[in-house]
XYZ file of C-alpha atoms in Angstrom:
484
model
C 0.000 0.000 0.000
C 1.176 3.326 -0.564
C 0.538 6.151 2.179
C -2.646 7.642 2.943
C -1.992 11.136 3.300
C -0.098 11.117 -0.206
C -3.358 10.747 -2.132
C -4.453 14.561 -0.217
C -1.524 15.454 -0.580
C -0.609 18.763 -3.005
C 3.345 19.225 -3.303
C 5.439 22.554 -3.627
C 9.098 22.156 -4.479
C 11.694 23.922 -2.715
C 15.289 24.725 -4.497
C 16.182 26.001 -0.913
C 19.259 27.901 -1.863
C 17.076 30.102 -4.051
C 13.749 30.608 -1.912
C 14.441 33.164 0.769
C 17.412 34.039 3.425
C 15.440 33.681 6.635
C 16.722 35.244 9.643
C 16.291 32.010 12.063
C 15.292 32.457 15.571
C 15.899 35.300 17.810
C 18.296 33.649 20.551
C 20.216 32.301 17.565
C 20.121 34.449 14.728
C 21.184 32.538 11.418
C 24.791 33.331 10.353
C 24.638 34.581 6.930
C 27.940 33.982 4.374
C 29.244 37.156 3.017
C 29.831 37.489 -0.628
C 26.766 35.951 -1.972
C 25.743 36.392 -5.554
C 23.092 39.508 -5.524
C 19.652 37.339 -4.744
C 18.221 39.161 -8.375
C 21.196 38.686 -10.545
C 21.212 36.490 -13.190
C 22.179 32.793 -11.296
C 25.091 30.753 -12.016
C 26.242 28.212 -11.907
C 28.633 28.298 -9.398
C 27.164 30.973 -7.408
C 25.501 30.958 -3.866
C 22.667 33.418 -3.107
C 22.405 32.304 0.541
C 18.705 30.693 0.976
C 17.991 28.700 4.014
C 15.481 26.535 5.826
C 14.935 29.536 8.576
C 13.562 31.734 5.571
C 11.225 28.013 4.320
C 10.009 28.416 8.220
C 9.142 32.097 7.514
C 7.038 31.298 4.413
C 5.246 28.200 5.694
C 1.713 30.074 6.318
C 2.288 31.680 2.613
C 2.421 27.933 1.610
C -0.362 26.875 3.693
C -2.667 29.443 2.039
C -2.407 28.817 -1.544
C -3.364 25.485 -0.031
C -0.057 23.823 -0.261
C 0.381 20.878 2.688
C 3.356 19.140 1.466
C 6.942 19.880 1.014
C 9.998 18.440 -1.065
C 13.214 19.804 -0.553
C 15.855 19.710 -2.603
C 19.041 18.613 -0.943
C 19.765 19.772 2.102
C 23.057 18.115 3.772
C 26.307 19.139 3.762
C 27.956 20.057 0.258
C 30.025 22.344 -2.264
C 27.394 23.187 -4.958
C 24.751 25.095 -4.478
C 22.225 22.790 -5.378
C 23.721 19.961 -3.012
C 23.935 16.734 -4.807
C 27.213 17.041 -4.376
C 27.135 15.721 -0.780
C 29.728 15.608 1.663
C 27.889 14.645 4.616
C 24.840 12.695 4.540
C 24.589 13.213 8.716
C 24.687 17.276 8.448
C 22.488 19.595 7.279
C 24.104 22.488 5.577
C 25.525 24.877 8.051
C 24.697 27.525 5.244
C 21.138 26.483 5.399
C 20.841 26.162 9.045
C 22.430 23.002 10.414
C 20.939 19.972 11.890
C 18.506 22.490 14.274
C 17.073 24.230 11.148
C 15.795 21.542 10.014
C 14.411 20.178 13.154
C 12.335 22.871 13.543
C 11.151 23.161 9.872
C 10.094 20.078 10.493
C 8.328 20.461 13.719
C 6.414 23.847 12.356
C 5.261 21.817 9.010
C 3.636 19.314 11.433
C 2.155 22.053 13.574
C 0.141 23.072 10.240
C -0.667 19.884 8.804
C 2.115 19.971 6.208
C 4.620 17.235 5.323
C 8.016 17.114 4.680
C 10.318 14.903 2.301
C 13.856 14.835 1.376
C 15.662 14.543 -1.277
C 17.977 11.303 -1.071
C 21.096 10.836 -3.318
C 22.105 7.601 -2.918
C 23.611 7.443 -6.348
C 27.213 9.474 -6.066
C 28.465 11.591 -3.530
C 31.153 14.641 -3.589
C 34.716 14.436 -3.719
C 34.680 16.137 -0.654
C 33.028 13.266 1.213
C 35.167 11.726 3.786
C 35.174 8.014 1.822
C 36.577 9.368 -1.026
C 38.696 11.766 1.077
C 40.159 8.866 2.266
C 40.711 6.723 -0.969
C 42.537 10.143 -2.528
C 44.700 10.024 0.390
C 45.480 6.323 0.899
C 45.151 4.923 -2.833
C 44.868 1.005 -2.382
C 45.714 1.159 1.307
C 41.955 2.888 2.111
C 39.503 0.588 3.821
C 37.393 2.402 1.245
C 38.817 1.827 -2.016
C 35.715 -0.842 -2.628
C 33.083 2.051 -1.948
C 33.430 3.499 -5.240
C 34.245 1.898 -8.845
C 38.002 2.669 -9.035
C 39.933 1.816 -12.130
C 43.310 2.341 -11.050
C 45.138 5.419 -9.080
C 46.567 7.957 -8.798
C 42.298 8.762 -9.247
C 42.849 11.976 -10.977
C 39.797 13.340 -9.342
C 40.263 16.985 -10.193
C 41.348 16.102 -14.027
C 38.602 16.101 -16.700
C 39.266 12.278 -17.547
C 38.966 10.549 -13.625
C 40.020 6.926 -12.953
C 36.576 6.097 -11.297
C 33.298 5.773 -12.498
C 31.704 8.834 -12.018
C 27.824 9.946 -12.634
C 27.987 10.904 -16.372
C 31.747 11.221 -16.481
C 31.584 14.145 -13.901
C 34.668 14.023 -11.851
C 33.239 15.669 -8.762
C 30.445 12.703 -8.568
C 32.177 9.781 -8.101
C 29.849 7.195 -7.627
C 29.256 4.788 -4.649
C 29.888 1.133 -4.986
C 26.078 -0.573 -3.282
C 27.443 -3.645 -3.729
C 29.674 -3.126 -1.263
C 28.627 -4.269 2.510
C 29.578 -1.346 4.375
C 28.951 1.398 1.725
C 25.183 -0.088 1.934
C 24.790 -0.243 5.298
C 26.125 3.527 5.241
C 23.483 4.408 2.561
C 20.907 2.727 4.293
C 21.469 4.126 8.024
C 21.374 7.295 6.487
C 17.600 7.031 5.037
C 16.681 5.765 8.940
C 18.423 8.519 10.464
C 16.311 11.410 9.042
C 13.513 9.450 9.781
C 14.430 9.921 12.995
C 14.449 13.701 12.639
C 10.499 13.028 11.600
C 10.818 13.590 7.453
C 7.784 12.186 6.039
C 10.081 10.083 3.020
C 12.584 10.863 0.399
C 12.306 11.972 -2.659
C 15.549 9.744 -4.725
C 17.430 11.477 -7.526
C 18.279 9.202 -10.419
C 17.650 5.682 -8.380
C 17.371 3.758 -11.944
C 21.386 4.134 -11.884
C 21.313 2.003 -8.726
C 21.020 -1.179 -10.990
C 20.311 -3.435 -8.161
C 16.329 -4.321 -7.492
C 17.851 -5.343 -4.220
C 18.818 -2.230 -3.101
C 15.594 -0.283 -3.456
C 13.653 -3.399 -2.106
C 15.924 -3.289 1.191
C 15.775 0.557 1.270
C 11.725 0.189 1.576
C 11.787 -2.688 4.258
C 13.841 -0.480 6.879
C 12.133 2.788 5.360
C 8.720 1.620 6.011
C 10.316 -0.484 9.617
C 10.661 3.322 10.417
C 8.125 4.472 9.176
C 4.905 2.531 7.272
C 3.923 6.006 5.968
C 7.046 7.387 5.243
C 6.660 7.975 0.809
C 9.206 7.132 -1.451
C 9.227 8.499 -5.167
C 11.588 8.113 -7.548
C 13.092 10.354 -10.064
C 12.191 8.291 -12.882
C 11.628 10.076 -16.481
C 9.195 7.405 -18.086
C 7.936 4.011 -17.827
C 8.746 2.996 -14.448
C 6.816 -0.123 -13.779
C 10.144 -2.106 -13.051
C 10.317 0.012 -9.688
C 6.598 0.121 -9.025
C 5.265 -3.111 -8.299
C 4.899 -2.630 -4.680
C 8.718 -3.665 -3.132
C 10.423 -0.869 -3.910
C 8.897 2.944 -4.833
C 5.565 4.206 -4.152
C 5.362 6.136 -7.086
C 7.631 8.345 -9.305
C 7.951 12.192 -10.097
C 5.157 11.966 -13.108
C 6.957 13.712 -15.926
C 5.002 11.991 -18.390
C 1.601 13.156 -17.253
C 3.181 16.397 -17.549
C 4.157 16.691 -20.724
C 0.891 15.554 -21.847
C -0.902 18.477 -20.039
C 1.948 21.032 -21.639
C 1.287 19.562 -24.990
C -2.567 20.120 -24.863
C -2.584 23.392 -23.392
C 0.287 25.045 -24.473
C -0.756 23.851 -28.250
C 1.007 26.303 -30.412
C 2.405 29.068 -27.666
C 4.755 26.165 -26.071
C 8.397 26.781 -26.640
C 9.325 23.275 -28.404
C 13.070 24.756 -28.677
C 13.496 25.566 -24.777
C 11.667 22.384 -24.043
C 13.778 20.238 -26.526
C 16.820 21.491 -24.639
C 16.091 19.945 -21.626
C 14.782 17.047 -19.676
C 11.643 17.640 -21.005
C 12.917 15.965 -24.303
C 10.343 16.883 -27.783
C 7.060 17.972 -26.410
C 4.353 17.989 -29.309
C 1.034 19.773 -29.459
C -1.821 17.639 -28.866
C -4.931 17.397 -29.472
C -7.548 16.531 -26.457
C -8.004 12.771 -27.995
C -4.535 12.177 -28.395
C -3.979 13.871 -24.644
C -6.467 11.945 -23.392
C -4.616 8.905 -24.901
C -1.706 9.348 -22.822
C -3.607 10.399 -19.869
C -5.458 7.077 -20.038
C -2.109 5.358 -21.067
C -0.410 6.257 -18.381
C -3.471 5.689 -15.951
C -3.728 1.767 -16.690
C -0.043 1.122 -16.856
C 0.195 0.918 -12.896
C -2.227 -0.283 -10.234
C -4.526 2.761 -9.262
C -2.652 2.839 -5.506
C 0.407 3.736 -7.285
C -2.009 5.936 -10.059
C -3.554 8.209 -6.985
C 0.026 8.428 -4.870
C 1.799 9.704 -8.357
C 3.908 12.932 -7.919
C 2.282 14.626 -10.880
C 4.392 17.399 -12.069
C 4.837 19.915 -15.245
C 8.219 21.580 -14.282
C 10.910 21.102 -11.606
C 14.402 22.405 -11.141
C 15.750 20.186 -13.872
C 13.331 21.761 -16.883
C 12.439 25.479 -17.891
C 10.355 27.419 -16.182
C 6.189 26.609 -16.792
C 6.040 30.663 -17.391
C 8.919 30.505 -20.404
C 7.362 27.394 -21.529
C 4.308 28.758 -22.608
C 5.685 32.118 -23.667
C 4.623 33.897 -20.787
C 0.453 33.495 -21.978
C -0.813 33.369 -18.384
C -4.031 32.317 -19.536
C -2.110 29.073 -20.547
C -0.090 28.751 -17.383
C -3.753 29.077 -15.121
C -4.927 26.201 -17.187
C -1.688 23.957 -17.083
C -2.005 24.197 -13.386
C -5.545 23.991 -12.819
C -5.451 20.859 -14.750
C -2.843 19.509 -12.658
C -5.319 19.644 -9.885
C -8.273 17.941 -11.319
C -6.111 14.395 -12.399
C -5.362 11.456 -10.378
C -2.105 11.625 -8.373
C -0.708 14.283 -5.940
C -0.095 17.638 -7.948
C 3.383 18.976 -7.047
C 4.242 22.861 -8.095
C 7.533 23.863 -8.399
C 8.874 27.017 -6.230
C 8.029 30.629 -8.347
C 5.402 29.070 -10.647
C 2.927 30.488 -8.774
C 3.309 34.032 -9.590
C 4.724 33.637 -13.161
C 8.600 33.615 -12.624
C 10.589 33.155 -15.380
C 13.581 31.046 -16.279
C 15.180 28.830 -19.294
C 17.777 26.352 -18.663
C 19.522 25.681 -15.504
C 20.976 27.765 -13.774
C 17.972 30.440 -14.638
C 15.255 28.151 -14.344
C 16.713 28.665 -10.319
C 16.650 31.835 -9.801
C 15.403 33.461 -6.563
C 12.419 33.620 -5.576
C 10.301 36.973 -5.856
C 9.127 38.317 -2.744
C 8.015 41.916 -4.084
C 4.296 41.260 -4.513
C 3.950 43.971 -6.757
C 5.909 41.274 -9.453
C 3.468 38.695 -8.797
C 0.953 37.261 -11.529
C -1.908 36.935 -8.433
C -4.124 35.143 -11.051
C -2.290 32.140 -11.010
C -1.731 32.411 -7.093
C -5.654 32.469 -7.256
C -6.276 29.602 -9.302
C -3.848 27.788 -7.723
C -5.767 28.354 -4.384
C -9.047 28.048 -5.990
C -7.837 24.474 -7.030
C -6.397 23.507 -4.011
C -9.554 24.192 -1.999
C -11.659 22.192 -4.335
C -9.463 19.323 -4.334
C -9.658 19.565 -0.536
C -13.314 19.510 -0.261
C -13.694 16.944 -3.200
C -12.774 13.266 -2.346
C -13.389 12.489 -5.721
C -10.840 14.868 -7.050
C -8.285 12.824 -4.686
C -9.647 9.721 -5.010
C -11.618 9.609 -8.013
C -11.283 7.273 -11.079
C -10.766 9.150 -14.499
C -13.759 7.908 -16.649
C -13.811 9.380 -20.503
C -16.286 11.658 -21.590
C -15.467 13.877 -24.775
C -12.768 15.061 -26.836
C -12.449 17.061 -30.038
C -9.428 19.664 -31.304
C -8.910 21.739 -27.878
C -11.810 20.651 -25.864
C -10.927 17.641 -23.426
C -14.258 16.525 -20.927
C -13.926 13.556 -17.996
C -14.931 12.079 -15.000
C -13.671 11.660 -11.593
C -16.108 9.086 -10.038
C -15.318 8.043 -6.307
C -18.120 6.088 -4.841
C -21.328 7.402 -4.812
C -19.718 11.259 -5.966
C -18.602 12.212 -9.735
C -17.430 15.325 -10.806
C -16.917 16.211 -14.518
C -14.219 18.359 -15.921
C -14.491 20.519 -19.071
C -10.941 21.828 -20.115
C -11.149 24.832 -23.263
C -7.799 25.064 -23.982
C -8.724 26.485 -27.579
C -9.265 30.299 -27.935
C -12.813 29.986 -28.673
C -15.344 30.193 -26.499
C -17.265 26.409 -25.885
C -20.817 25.950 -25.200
C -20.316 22.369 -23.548
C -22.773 19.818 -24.625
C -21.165 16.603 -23.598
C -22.334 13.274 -23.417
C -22.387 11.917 -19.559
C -23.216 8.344 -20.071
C -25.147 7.795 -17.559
C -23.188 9.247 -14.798
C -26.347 11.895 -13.659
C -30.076 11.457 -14.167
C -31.968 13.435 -16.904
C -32.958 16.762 -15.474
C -30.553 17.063 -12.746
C -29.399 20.765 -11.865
C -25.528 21.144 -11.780
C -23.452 23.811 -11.774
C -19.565 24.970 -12.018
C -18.113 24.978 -9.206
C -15.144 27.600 -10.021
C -17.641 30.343 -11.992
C -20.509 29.360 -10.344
C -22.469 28.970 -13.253
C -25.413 26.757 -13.814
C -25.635 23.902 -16.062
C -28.463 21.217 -17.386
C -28.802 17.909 -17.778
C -30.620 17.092 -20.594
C -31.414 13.652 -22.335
C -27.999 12.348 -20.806
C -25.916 15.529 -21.825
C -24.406 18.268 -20.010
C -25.727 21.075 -21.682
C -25.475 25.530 -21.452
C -22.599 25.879 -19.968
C -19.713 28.277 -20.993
C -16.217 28.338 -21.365
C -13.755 31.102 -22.115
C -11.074 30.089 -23.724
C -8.437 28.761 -22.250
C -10.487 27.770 -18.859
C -11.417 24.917 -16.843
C -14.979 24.150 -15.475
C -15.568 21.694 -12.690
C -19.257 20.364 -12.473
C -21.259 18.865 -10.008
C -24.767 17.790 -9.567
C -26.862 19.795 -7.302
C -29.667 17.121 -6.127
């Protein structure tokens, strides 16, 4: 079973270098580093602008009021790159971002508002700066640690641009750990318990399909969930992940495939096929709502509905442009990306900035920092965003709900969500026409019954098994629901 509270759940991403310089408590006030790169300037690769978890602390009732009640953070623990998968020490929290006590009490104020917390693991590679493969540089073939990694032969010529260890994608400063070794497992492993510990609510695991060993992951869950039955674990998996999804080893996986569907419906011709092509995102195509619904319904019966309804359904992340530059800054388009988001099956997960229309292209500048002058904000998407999270609050069958079929043609995209004795249908316009719906329902409310839209408020008819008179601008979303 996957957990419970994963299904309510509705994510917001957290590159924490980039989301706010908090001032941490009053007793301890948080050391900030001098020469930081300028928070607005351009970001870089290299640079640090000096976000922590005290400022993640400051924002949480933000958060909690576009109706956010999850959190997953990108690294955290000890490292020499500003995005930290370059770890060198799995047991410390980044003194930049707080330290061990930052954390503990981001933690501890999430829970006090109903929000949960995951981390991201990196189990994969470490940095060179991590005391193992401190040790082998030192000691060569005398280091107790030489069978961590995958070492070809020394002197390891870490810092030279062709390394004598396997490294993740040839990068020299990833060299990458060695699971088949006893010890280096049991590290790994005591390391996913130990934040337990702390009270994370899972891990989020960056590139685990490079971890060729079923045996790992299956181990990983048995003294995850010993810890913790519903601690979540999702994988960073791009596309068909079934291998890892069959109930021993991930509970679902970061849904980039649902994702790409939704950007190639809505964004239709205004999506940036060149930015997208560029990045992780791979080709994204315009499609039409059959073909979206397609690969909606694709993806939908290629894993048992537990893992279906515990998905982490996403659009954009740290690793892909910016949802904003994506659809060429048409905010009509980005309001409908995200409200669709909200109305399919799986957890909808939003990454930090996209909620009041930041900008960015390729990394770095898809990670830049976060606005905080609400006079920049786009407060239309902040208000769909809300609007959607409160109606997938109140609606089990927007959490719960099976996606049943109802209509498709060019831009216009109608379904179900039907969870016991409730159904809701969604009408998506993501054509610039307007669309007087007249859909068939199939049976799903009796002739005659009153509904209405429960986003505009207006009313609707059933008549001789259609759902009739209702309106959509373009580029909106209408969620109905009988009123008898």
């Amino acid at each position: 079973m996957t957990p419970a509270w994963v299904k309510d759940a509705v994510f917001y991403q957290i590159f924490p270098d980039r989301f706010r310089i908090g001032q941490g408590p009053a007793a301890q006030p948080a050391p900030v580093p001098a020469d930081l790169e300028p928070w607005e300037a351009p970001p870089t690769l290299r640079g640090f602008k000096g976000g922590n978890l005290w400022g993640v602390i400051e924002k949480l009732d933000y958060l909690k009021d576009l109706g956010f009640n999850a959190l997953y953070l990108c690294p955290i623990f000890s490292s020499t790159a500003n995005h930290r998968y370059h770890t060198t020490d799995y047991f410390q929290v980044d003194p930049i971002l707080g330290g061990n006590e930052a954390l503990r009490q981001l933690v501890q104020e999430a829970h006090r508002r109903g929000m949960r917390v995951i981390l991201d693991g990196v189990f994969n590679h470490c940095g060179r700066g991590h005391f193992a493969f401190q040790h082998v540089m030192e000691n060569e073939a005398a280091s107790p640690y030489k069978d961590w990694f995958y070492i070809y032969k020394f002197p390891l010529n870490a810092y030279s641009k062709h390394p004598n260890y396997a490294a993740w994608w040839n990068n020299p400063e990833l060299p990458k750990f060695n699971t088949n070794n006893p010890q280096c497992r049991e590290y790994l492993l005591s390391v996913a318990e130990h934040w337990l510990d702390y009270g994370i609510d899972g891990w989020r695991l960056d590139v685990p399909n490079e971890i060729d060993d079923d045996e790992f992951w299956r181990e990983f869950r048995r003294r995850v969930k010993a810890k913790n039955p519903e601690a979540y674990i999702v994988g960073e998996i791009w596309d068909d992940a079934r291998r890892w999804l069959q109930g021993d080893q991930f509970d679902a996986v970061m849904n980039y495939p649902l994702g790409r569907a939704v950007l190639g419906f809505v964004g239709g011709e205004a999506l940036d096929r060149d930015l997208a092509a560029k990045s992780g995102l791979g080709r994204l195509e315009s499609l039409g709502a059959l073909a979206c619904h397609h690969r909606l319904e694709e993806l939908f019966n290629r894993y048992s509905w537990e893992v279906v309804t515990a998905q982490m359904n996403l659009m954009t992340s740290h690793d892909t442009p910016r949802l904003y530059s994506l659809l060429r800054g048409e905010v009509e388009r980005v309001r409908l990306a995200l409200a669709t988001l909200f109305t399919l099956p799986g957890a909808p997960t939003v990454y930090y900035g996209e909620e009041i229309g930041m900008a960015g292209g390729h990394d770095p500048d898809n990670r830049r920092g976060m606005i905080w002058d609400d006079s920049r904000w786009q407060t239309s998407i902040q208000a769909t965003i809300r609007q959607m999270a409160a109606l997938r609050r109140h609606l089990p069958a927007l959490r719960h709900g099976r996606y049943q079929y109802l209509y498709a043609q060019d831009g216009r995209l109608a379904f179900a969500r039907v969870y016991e004795r409730e159904s809701v249908v969604v009408t998506i316009n993501a054509s610039p026409e307007t669309w007087r719906v007249h859909i068939p329902l199939h049976g799903l409310w009796p002739r005659g019954e009153q509904v209405a839209d429960l986003i505009s408020g207006q009313a609707g008819r059933c008549v001789g098994g259609d759902l009739e008179d209702g309106l959509l601008p373009p580029f909106s979303l209408a969620v109905w629901q009988a009123l008898g």
